[in-house]
Amino acid sequence: MPQQHSSNLFTQPSGLNNFVIRFANVNGTGSASANLLFTKAIFRMGIPVTPKNIFPSNIQGLPTWYEVRVSEKGYLGRREGIDFMVAVNPQSMATDVAAVKKGGYFLYDNSKKLHEEYIRKDINYIGIPLMEMCNANYSDARQRQLFKNIIYVGALSALFDIEFAVLEGLLADQFKGKEKLIPANVKALELGINYIKEHFSCPLDIRVERRELLGDSIMMDGNSACGLGAIYAGATVAAWYPITPSTSVVEAFMDYADQFRVDKVTGKRNVAIVQAEDELAAIGMAIGAGWNGARSFTATSGPGVSLMNEFLGLAYFAEIPVVLIDVQRTGPSTGMPTRTQQSDILEAAYASHGDTKHVLLFPSTPKECFDLTVEAFDLAEELQTPVIMLTDLDLGMNDHVSAPLKWNPEKEYKRGKVLTAEDLEKIERFGRYHDVDNDGIPYRTYPGTHPTKGSYFTRGTSRDEYAVYTEDSNAYKRNMDRLMKKWNTAKDMVPASVLYQKENQSEYGLLFFGTSQYAAEEAMDMMKEEGAVLDALCLKAFPFTKAVSDFIKSHKKVFVIEQNRDAQMKSLILIEEQTDPSKLISILNYDGMPITADHIFAEISKNLSLHQVLNKA
């Protein structure tokens, strides 16, 4: 008989729409679609949910985890502690048992006896003979593996009280056009449901109940949002070299191009998508397309940015628009390719040798990935410079609840200072690098605009205002000073930081960016529950706007939250703003997992007594 541990279940506080469940699987066994089915079911029941896919960098065979947080309060950051573990991977069993919180639940395949070393007296065990059930109901080996995952989703639907009609609807959507596959999946769900109802009391205290908390929210990953944003931004050239975790940016662009960028007459895409031989070639192609007047981009991760440094310096110095989407992962070197970090900040800000500065954008949500990708193309052309989007693996590859993507059909692209043939006719001599408007931004033309006027050499060597090669010191200095003037102009053009208060309520503040926003917002609520208030600012761009320096100056201490070891954003602020270093306190996370509110709260508490940050009111 299969081993059972269903009696004397420990109790724990109610987990109604508030718990963390982790699935422990083997990479390459088809568990991803089953786990996503679970997440989408909760989303469709109107409950905020946030999944994290924790997977190895090999193709298959190693442990993989899928962690889902359910939060009625709408907290979308990762939370520490596992309330419910679905453990179907013997390789990670010891780790998985240890991860469960006291009073939590451990679901496992009891087709074979659970070894004594995995038995804890302070957690609840739910044994289901998954392997035996699959062997009895399916003859095909692959089906046995795949449907084992669906059976445990059925079991969870009974334990958590997930509406069966919702699961049926999701299967109908998933297998649209392949309806003959639906009955077998429904059968697998029912096998799990019936077993739980026969052997256990359900639902558990950890369960879900329908709410209407999501409104018109969508669930989307950031890479897809960036790819779609590039489509709507009018990008016509994507040059890339595959690298985790950015590959799906261009794949999404490709898929969306098949939907929205197909010539009705020829049936061909009207975009160029080129897989280059390496990252260096990819950025070179994208820059060449930008020079030629196309809206072009590439996507990569930290190692790719390292290789692209020289070309980024060329685009900065020659003033050629290009967009780079950097989906950050852990480093240095190969690091942990499938873990998240915010550790390319300094590399991206000052990419290339010499005095070089690049515009950076910091999206926090899929909607912002979409919006800021569109804005990146406008900024790149207006400023005639590379613009780098800094997302990360967590935002890029995980699904997130997000406000819906919206598009203004009246929007006009901002192509910047581009002279037409008529404009050139009015000019006696075209000076490519003349600062006509005293904002540091010169005028350019597209190749072939005029038969005799508008031509110039684009080079990485020093030149004068007419793009004529020179090593004259004064000409070089004038050019570098103008580039600095353009940098200062950019401060009024980049997206504004988000202030969480109209006026300061505290002497202490939080400063954060990107996916740290989720945990930071929750930590602020945790502080409020203790009677303490902190002001907050979420960065959206570099160069820093005046609001950033004002925020720092107006607070006694500012906690800078970032996901890297060396406090790179803090360093960037110190360099650029000449801030008093004693005012900035780092809260760092660099273990490859998304930062949690628990960690932020603990670090703030360690640095300040709560009475120091009590609301002045």
XYZ file of C-alpha atoms in Angstrom:
617
model
C 0.000 0.000 0.000
C 1.238 3.530 -0.717
C 2.508 5.308 2.367
C 0.095 7.834 3.893
C 0.750 10.713 6.259
C -2.759 12.138 6.322
C -3.587 11.895 10.004
C -2.924 14.411 12.783
C -2.406 17.305 10.368
C -0.815 20.269 12.050
C -2.769 23.492 11.897
C -1.506 26.929 10.980
C -3.106 30.372 10.643
C -5.572 30.769 7.807
C -3.995 31.152 4.398
C -7.051 32.346 2.517
C -5.688 33.934 -0.674
C -2.374 34.412 1.092
C 0.335 31.764 0.734
C 3.432 30.646 -1.159
C 3.549 27.326 -2.978
C 6.655 25.858 -4.598
C 6.785 23.108 -7.205
C 9.950 20.996 -7.195
C 10.334 19.333 -10.587
C 12.950 17.976 -12.963
C 13.916 20.211 -15.869
C 12.573 18.943 -19.190
C 9.682 16.817 -17.863
C 6.831 19.000 -19.114
C 5.978 20.401 -15.693
C 6.125 24.041 -16.815
C 2.758 24.020 -18.588
C 1.074 22.257 -15.651
C 2.492 24.731 -13.142
C 1.433 27.636 -15.338
C -2.060 26.139 -15.474
C -2.195 26.395 -11.670
C -1.053 30.047 -11.741
C -3.451 31.101 -14.470
C -6.361 29.465 -12.655
C -5.765 31.648 -9.604
C -5.357 34.714 -11.828
C -8.689 33.965 -13.526
C -10.319 33.739 -10.121
C -9.457 37.423 -9.694
C -6.679 36.952 -7.129
C -3.248 38.632 -7.431
C -0.556 36.032 -8.070
C 3.128 36.193 -8.959
C 5.153 33.202 -10.224
C 8.933 32.764 -10.249
C 10.558 30.157 -12.463
C 13.819 28.943 -10.908
C 15.543 26.789 -13.468
C 19.052 25.501 -14.265
C 21.124 26.633 -17.224
C 21.384 23.141 -18.738
C 18.780 21.695 -21.097
C 17.264 19.027 -18.867
C 17.816 16.638 -15.991
C 18.607 19.011 -13.117
C 16.220 20.274 -10.422
C 13.925 23.139 -11.301
C 11.503 25.025 -9.073
C 8.434 27.106 -9.765
C 7.384 29.339 -6.909
C 3.973 31.005 -6.782
C 2.911 33.683 -4.353
C -0.796 34.331 -3.850
C -1.562 37.659 -2.191
C -5.009 39.145 -1.721
C -3.339 42.406 -0.719
C -1.763 42.565 -4.160
C 1.871 42.139 -3.159
C 3.704 40.990 -6.260
C 7.241 40.576 -4.945
C 8.750 37.308 -3.842
C 8.070 36.324 -0.204
C 10.325 34.269 2.016
C 9.072 30.957 3.381
C 7.212 28.105 1.677
C 3.720 27.226 2.919
C 3.081 24.356 0.523
C 5.634 22.210 -1.320
C 4.814 19.970 -4.280
C 7.853 17.676 -4.311
C 8.110 15.333 -7.280
C 11.895 15.404 -7.695
C 13.904 12.918 -5.564
C 17.140 14.828 -6.299
C 16.058 17.892 -4.343
C 13.882 16.188 -1.712
C 16.085 17.033 1.279
C 16.236 20.697 0.306
C 12.526 20.786 -0.410
C 11.505 19.282 2.939
C 13.726 21.734 4.795
C 12.218 24.711 2.959
C 8.668 24.195 4.257
C 7.564 26.501 7.053
C 6.513 24.987 10.357
C 2.905 23.902 10.036
C 3.150 23.879 6.251
C 2.315 21.129 3.770
C 4.437 18.696 1.790
C 2.803 16.925 -1.164
C 4.803 14.024 -2.585
C 4.512 10.869 -4.676
C 3.992 8.046 -2.169
C 4.133 5.279 -4.770
C 7.353 4.456 -2.937
C 7.913 4.807 0.787
C 9.228 8.185 1.872
C 12.661 7.847 3.475
C 12.809 8.607 7.195
C 15.278 11.457 6.694
C 12.532 13.378 4.919
C 10.036 13.093 7.783
C 9.507 16.179 9.936
C 7.122 16.199 12.879
C 6.159 19.845 12.459
C 4.758 19.775 8.915
C 1.843 18.034 7.217
C 2.357 15.321 4.599
C 0.011 14.665 1.697
C 0.962 11.505 -0.151
C -0.483 10.754 -3.589
C 0.562 7.659 -5.613
C 1.205 9.683 -8.772
C 3.367 7.079 -10.507
C 0.961 4.241 -9.726
C -2.007 6.252 -10.978
C -0.246 7.092 -14.230
C 0.868 3.494 -14.812
C -2.691 2.303 -14.258
C -4.290 4.851 -16.581
C -1.764 5.523 -19.351
C 0.325 3.131 -21.458
C 2.591 5.624 -23.225
C 5.744 6.517 -21.264
C 5.674 10.181 -22.262
C 1.995 10.470 -21.357
C 2.727 8.974 -17.957
C 5.288 11.693 -17.339
C 3.174 14.566 -18.639
C -0.089 13.560 -16.989
C 1.578 13.059 -13.627
C 1.934 16.847 -13.596
C -1.730 17.371 -14.491
C -2.826 14.906 -11.790
C -1.093 16.939 -9.073
C -2.717 20.107 -10.442
C -6.066 18.338 -10.039
C -5.115 17.393 -6.483
C -4.221 20.998 -5.738
C -7.505 22.221 -7.175
C -9.315 20.114 -4.568
C -6.984 21.082 -1.729
C -7.117 24.809 -2.554
C -10.736 24.880 -3.749
C -9.851 26.105 -7.245
C -12.928 26.291 -9.448
C -12.926 23.345 -11.843
C -14.713 25.354 -14.524
C -11.749 27.732 -14.578
C -9.346 24.843 -15.236
C -11.603 23.540 -17.992
C -11.657 26.974 -19.594
C -7.871 27.198 -19.509
C -7.531 23.785 -21.145
C -9.965 24.859 -23.850
C -7.814 27.929 -24.525
C -4.560 25.962 -24.458
C -5.743 23.279 -26.864
C -7.779 25.446 -29.196
C -7.618 23.692 -32.556
C -6.457 20.494 -30.846
C -9.649 19.745 -28.947
C -9.063 15.996 -29.046
C -6.360 16.484 -26.382
C -8.738 18.051 -23.865
C -10.527 14.910 -22.548
C -7.270 13.200 -21.535
C -6.192 16.286 -19.586
C -9.592 16.597 -17.907
C -9.335 12.929 -16.937
C -5.928 13.556 -15.328
C -7.325 16.498 -13.361
C -10.225 14.358 -12.162
C -7.876 11.571 -11.066
C -6.123 14.022 -8.755
C -9.338 15.588 -7.508
C -11.008 12.260 -6.740
C -7.980 10.882 -4.908
C -7.772 13.909 -2.625
C -11.491 13.876 -1.869
C -11.341 10.176 -0.989
C -8.295 10.357 1.287
C -8.080 13.885 2.739
C -10.261 16.602 4.193
C -10.439 19.487 1.788
C -10.185 22.297 1.131
C -7.266 23.179 3.393
C -6.983 26.323 5.469
C -4.487 27.398 2.787
C -6.910 27.939 -0.050
C -8.284 30.377 -2.573
C -11.617 32.101 -2.876
C -12.811 34.070 -5.879
C -12.236 37.800 -5.753
C -12.507 40.643 -8.257
C -9.223 42.333 -7.436
C -7.520 42.400 -10.816
C -9.876 44.503 -12.929
C -8.484 44.669 -16.453
C -4.988 43.536 -15.422
C -3.080 41.190 -17.684
C -0.409 38.586 -17.025
C 2.669 38.958 -19.223
C 6.449 38.614 -19.140
C 8.708 41.611 -19.694
C 10.586 40.196 -22.683
C 7.353 39.783 -24.650
C 6.342 43.322 -23.681
C 9.691 44.658 -24.937
C 9.310 42.759 -28.212
C 5.810 44.141 -28.704
C 7.006 47.607 -27.723
C 9.645 47.462 -30.460
C 6.912 46.607 -32.975
C 4.780 49.572 -31.905
C 7.854 51.819 -31.782
C 8.322 51.269 -35.488
C 11.473 49.180 -35.288
C 12.324 47.624 -38.642
C 15.698 46.010 -37.886
C 16.605 43.591 -35.082
C 20.104 42.125 -35.044
C 20.871 39.706 -32.236
C 22.838 36.785 -30.915
C 20.980 34.382 -28.572
C 21.862 34.596 -24.892
C 19.889 33.795 -21.745
C 17.782 35.564 -20.548
C 17.292 37.971 -23.484
C 16.655 35.538 -26.333
C 12.882 35.713 -26.060
C 12.906 39.507 -26.628
C 13.751 39.083 -30.301
C 11.727 35.869 -30.525
C 8.711 37.864 -29.322
C 9.510 40.633 -31.814
C 9.617 37.977 -34.523
C 6.277 36.474 -33.488
C 4.581 39.864 -33.269
C 6.061 40.833 -36.632
C 4.311 37.787 -38.101
C 1.051 39.214 -36.762
C 1.461 42.934 -37.366
C 4.283 43.474 -39.856
C 3.373 41.342 -42.870
C 3.003 42.915 -46.293
C -0.540 42.220 -47.490
C 0.600 41.807 -51.090
C 3.756 39.713 -50.769
C 2.926 37.968 -47.484
C 6.464 38.679 -46.251
C 7.525 40.437 -43.074
C 8.464 44.057 -43.630
C 11.120 43.902 -40.940
C 14.671 42.573 -41.037
C 15.630 40.131 -38.281
C 19.240 38.970 -38.428
C 20.891 36.417 -36.151
C 24.508 37.508 -36.139
C 27.596 35.392 -35.495
C 28.178 37.065 -32.116
C 27.123 40.006 -29.967
C 29.760 42.300 -31.447
C 28.397 41.780 -34.954
C 24.813 42.182 -33.704
C 25.348 45.648 -32.236
C 27.384 46.637 -35.301
C 24.496 45.704 -37.594
C 22.003 47.555 -35.427
C 24.183 50.686 -35.391
C 24.619 50.499 -39.149
C 20.867 50.299 -39.616
C 20.393 53.267 -37.270
C 22.905 55.310 -39.232
C 20.946 54.500 -42.375
C 17.695 55.843 -40.885
C 16.058 52.638 -39.658
C 14.767 52.195 -36.149
C 16.963 49.321 -34.992
C 17.767 47.434 -31.835
C 19.465 44.449 -30.303
C 18.913 42.494 -27.096
C 21.484 40.816 -24.893
C 22.614 40.260 -21.317
C 25.686 41.269 -19.316
C 28.295 39.219 -21.209
C 26.955 40.622 -24.477
C 27.157 44.201 -23.199
C 30.812 43.543 -22.325
C 31.490 42.554 -25.928
C 29.495 45.494 -27.301
C 31.427 48.171 -25.416
C 33.594 49.390 -28.299
C 30.669 49.687 -30.717
C 28.599 51.483 -28.061
C 31.410 53.994 -27.745
C 31.386 54.466 -31.521
C 27.626 55.100 -31.541
C 27.990 57.588 -28.683
C 30.884 59.467 -30.302
C 29.589 59.333 -33.880
C 26.075 60.091 -32.568
C 24.089 57.260 -34.100
C 20.745 56.170 -32.616
C 20.353 52.549 -31.513
C 18.390 50.763 -28.784
C 19.905 48.016 -26.634
C 17.715 45.894 -24.347
C 19.879 44.376 -21.602
C 18.098 41.646 -19.629
C 20.439 41.385 -16.666
C 21.570 38.142 -15.059
C 24.142 37.260 -12.409
C 27.808 37.752 -13.167
C 30.684 38.255 -13.532
C 31.762 36.008 -16.405
C 29.167 33.290 -17.053
C 27.985 33.608 -13.453
C 24.560 32.039 -12.992
C 22.914 32.507 -16.392
C 19.417 31.662 -15.142
C 19.380 33.822 -12.024
C 18.454 37.479 -11.717
C 20.455 40.553 -10.720
C 20.731 44.300 -11.293
C 24.469 44.235 -11.824
C 25.091 45.816 -15.238
C 24.408 49.376 -14.097
C 27.935 50.779 -14.151
C 28.912 48.699 -17.179
C 25.954 50.067 -19.134
C 26.185 53.666 -17.904
C 29.818 54.073 -18.945
C 30.111 51.416 -21.654
C 33.267 51.940 -23.756
C 36.594 53.553 -22.950
C 37.103 57.293 -22.657
C 34.527 59.767 -21.431
C 31.286 58.030 -22.375
C 27.821 58.211 -20.841
C 24.722 56.351 -21.971
C 21.034 56.943 -21.368
C 19.553 54.123 -19.249
C 15.898 53.253 -18.682
C 14.653 51.172 -15.731
C 11.244 49.500 -16.247
C 9.579 47.748 -13.311
C 6.550 46.085 -14.912
C 5.599 44.554 -18.283
C 3.584 47.694 -19.065
C 6.667 49.797 -18.441
C 8.709 47.407 -20.586
C 6.280 48.169 -23.411
C 6.038 51.906 -22.770
C 9.742 52.504 -22.177
C 10.767 50.445 -25.209
C 8.661 52.788 -27.336
C 10.178 55.782 -25.551
C 13.689 54.367 -25.975
C 13.413 54.566 -29.764
C 12.179 58.158 -29.570
C 14.992 59.161 -27.221
C 17.648 57.387 -29.281
C 16.677 59.382 -32.367
C 16.064 62.669 -30.584
C 19.414 62.467 -28.813
C 21.237 60.605 -31.617
C 22.779 58.172 -29.163
C 22.452 54.639 -27.796
C 19.666 54.126 -25.280
C 19.943 51.072 -23.039
C 16.927 49.426 -21.412
C 17.958 47.657 -18.195
C 15.491 44.938 -17.298
C 16.425 41.683 -15.536
C 15.707 37.973 -15.697
C 12.921 38.197 -13.129
C 11.062 40.837 -15.102
C 12.024 39.469 -18.496
C 11.271 35.765 -18.186
C 8.676 35.525 -15.413
C 4.993 36.298 -15.812
C 3.780 39.351 -13.909
C 0.403 40.851 -13.179
C 0.456 44.170 -15.004
C -1.756 47.024 -16.012
C -2.915 46.496 -19.592
C -0.778 47.736 -22.469
C -2.244 50.787 -24.147
C -1.426 52.522 -27.398
C -2.345 55.973 -28.595
C -3.178 55.656 -32.311
C -2.501 59.391 -32.659
C 1.085 59.035 -31.509
C 3.751 60.335 -33.860
C 7.294 59.039 -33.641
C 9.901 61.561 -32.534
C 12.590 61.268 -35.205
C 14.617 64.156 -33.867
C 16.596 66.704 -35.875
C 16.578 65.243 -39.380
C 17.098 67.553 -42.363
C 15.107 66.952 -45.524
C 16.305 67.702 -49.060
C 14.387 70.991 -48.891
C 16.101 71.882 -45.615
C 19.516 71.160 -47.101
C 18.802 73.378 -50.107
C 18.513 76.332 -47.734
C 21.895 75.623 -46.096
C 25.119 76.837 -47.690
C 27.224 74.169 -45.980
C 25.904 71.321 -43.841
C 27.749 70.886 -40.531
C 26.885 67.484 -39.124
C 28.210 68.300 -35.665
C 27.244 71.963 -35.375
C 25.335 72.904 -32.230
C 22.821 75.124 -34.005
C 20.256 75.270 -31.196
C 22.676 75.451 -28.264
C 21.320 72.221 -26.732
C 24.212 69.989 -27.733
C 22.136 68.080 -30.293
C 23.248 68.589 -33.929
C 21.239 67.973 -37.101
C 21.617 64.871 -39.235
C 20.376 63.568 -42.568
C 19.519 60.132 -43.865
C 21.872 58.758 -46.513
C 20.767 59.701 -50.023
C 18.492 62.526 -48.919
C 20.078 65.035 -51.315
C 22.172 64.409 -54.446
C 24.982 66.795 -53.476
C 24.359 68.132 -49.948
C 24.122 66.365 -46.625
C 26.922 63.832 -47.088
C 29.505 63.439 -44.337
C 31.960 60.898 -42.974
C 30.895 58.964 -39.889
C 33.988 57.993 -37.993
C 35.160 57.088 -34.530
C 38.114 59.431 -34.734
C 38.146 63.070 -33.747
C 36.488 65.514 -36.164
C 35.403 69.104 -36.405
C 31.880 70.482 -36.721
C 31.786 69.499 -40.401
C 32.775 65.866 -39.714
C 36.242 66.513 -41.110
C 38.984 64.454 -39.474
C 41.205 66.442 -37.164
C 43.438 65.926 -34.160
C 43.260 69.562 -33.201
C 42.955 69.700 -29.426
C 40.530 72.610 -29.439
C 38.201 70.903 -31.916
C 38.231 67.705 -29.864
C 37.465 69.591 -26.668
C 34.631 71.540 -28.329
C 33.092 68.260 -29.428
C 33.377 66.667 -25.989
C 31.922 69.755 -24.335
C 28.990 69.676 -26.766
C 28.364 66.002 -25.970
C 28.253 66.955 -22.292
C 25.785 69.726 -23.089
C 23.633 67.163 -24.894
C 23.824 64.954 -21.786
C 22.474 67.795 -19.677
C 19.705 68.362 -22.236
C 18.778 64.693 -21.890
C 17.985 65.230 -18.207
C 14.828 67.095 -19.228
C 13.863 64.460 -21.813
C 14.160 61.131 -19.995
C 11.217 59.625 -18.047
C 10.662 61.235 -14.671
C 11.230 59.350 -11.442
C 8.120 58.385 -9.487
C 7.628 60.073 -6.113
C 5.355 58.252 -3.683
C 4.370 61.407 -1.787
C 3.466 64.976 -2.713
C 5.520 66.330 0.148
C 7.995 64.739 2.523
C 6.552 62.922 5.513
C 9.788 61.571 6.942
C 13.452 62.361 7.381
C 14.195 58.975 5.835
C 13.634 57.780 2.312
C 13.792 54.716 0.083
C 15.245 54.848 -3.417
C 14.788 51.872 -5.724
C 14.358 50.891 -9.382
C 13.321 48.022 -11.633
C 11.939 44.867 -10.046
C 13.051 45.995 -6.589
C 9.904 48.134 -6.700
C 7.644 45.186 -5.780
C 9.464 44.342 -2.563
C 10.148 47.976 -1.673
C 6.457 48.882 -1.788
C 5.570 45.946 0.445
C 8.371 46.823 2.869
C 6.964 50.350 3.117
C 3.616 48.869 4.161
C 5.367 46.666 6.716
C 6.984 49.780 8.171
C 3.612 51.527 8.319
C 2.190 48.606 10.278
C 4.898 49.324 12.846
C 3.822 52.967 12.925
C 6.705 54.206 10.789
C 6.633 56.058 7.481
C 9.353 56.389 4.874
C 9.258 58.543 1.768
C 10.096 56.816 -1.503
C 11.312 57.455 -5.013
C 11.455 54.971 -7.880
C 14.114 55.738 -10.487
C 13.102 55.395 -14.129
C 16.107 56.765 -15.989
C 19.725 57.881 -16.076
C 20.819 60.697 -16.386
C 19.208 61.533 -13.090
C 16.599 64.264 -13.078
C 16.538 67.122 -10.586
C 13.885 65.240 -8.594
C 16.505 62.642 -7.643
C 18.994 65.140 -6.219
C 16.171 67.034 -4.487
C 14.898 63.831 -2.889
C 18.326 62.942 -1.517
C 19.061 66.464 -0.301
C 15.733 66.719 1.520
C 16.232 63.563 3.598
C 18.569 62.810 6.457
C 19.219 59.276 5.225
C 18.214 57.466 2.034
C 18.199 53.693 1.706
C 19.261 52.636 -1.794
C 17.797 49.241 -2.653
C 19.501 47.256 -5.396
C 20.230 43.705 -6.410
C 24.008 43.533 -6.726
C 26.983 43.169 -4.399
C 28.866 46.391 -5.076
C 26.080 48.968 -4.618
C 26.355 50.056 -8.237
C 23.391 52.433 -8.258
C 24.611 54.057 -5.073
C 28.032 54.465 -6.711
C 26.445 56.002 -9.800
C 24.553 58.487 -7.642
C 27.710 59.403 -5.736
C 29.632 59.947 -8.970
C 26.975 61.936 -10.788
C 25.316 63.864 -7.952
C 28.335 64.431 -5.702
C 26.147 63.341 -2.793
C 27.469 63.094 0.757
C 28.259 59.345 1.016
C 27.103 59.235 4.640
C 23.534 60.009 3.519
C 23.162 56.841 1.433
C 22.665 53.429 3.063
C 22.786 50.374 0.820
C 20.275 47.523 1.029
C 21.714 44.810 -1.193
C 20.646 41.417 -2.483
C 22.857 39.372 -4.798
C 22.049 35.687 -4.319
C 20.391 35.432 -7.735
C 16.867 35.327 -6.306
C 14.513 38.333 -6.404
C 14.809 40.576 -3.349
C 12.084 40.259 -0.706
C 10.250 42.770 1.455
C 11.304 40.747 4.516
C 14.949 41.414 3.674
C 14.397 45.130 3.092
C 12.413 45.484 6.322
C 15.111 43.673 8.298
C 17.883 45.852 6.857
C 16.026 49.075 7.587
C 15.275 47.907 11.119
C 18.909 46.980 11.639
C 20.080 50.437 10.594
C 17.421 52.540 12.258
C 15.323 52.241 15.379
C 11.651 52.432 14.447
C 11.128 55.529 16.557
C 13.549 57.366 14.290
C 11.198 57.039 11.338
C 7.847 57.532 13.031
C 5.439 59.680 11.106
C 5.884 63.287 12.210
C 2.126 63.577 12.431
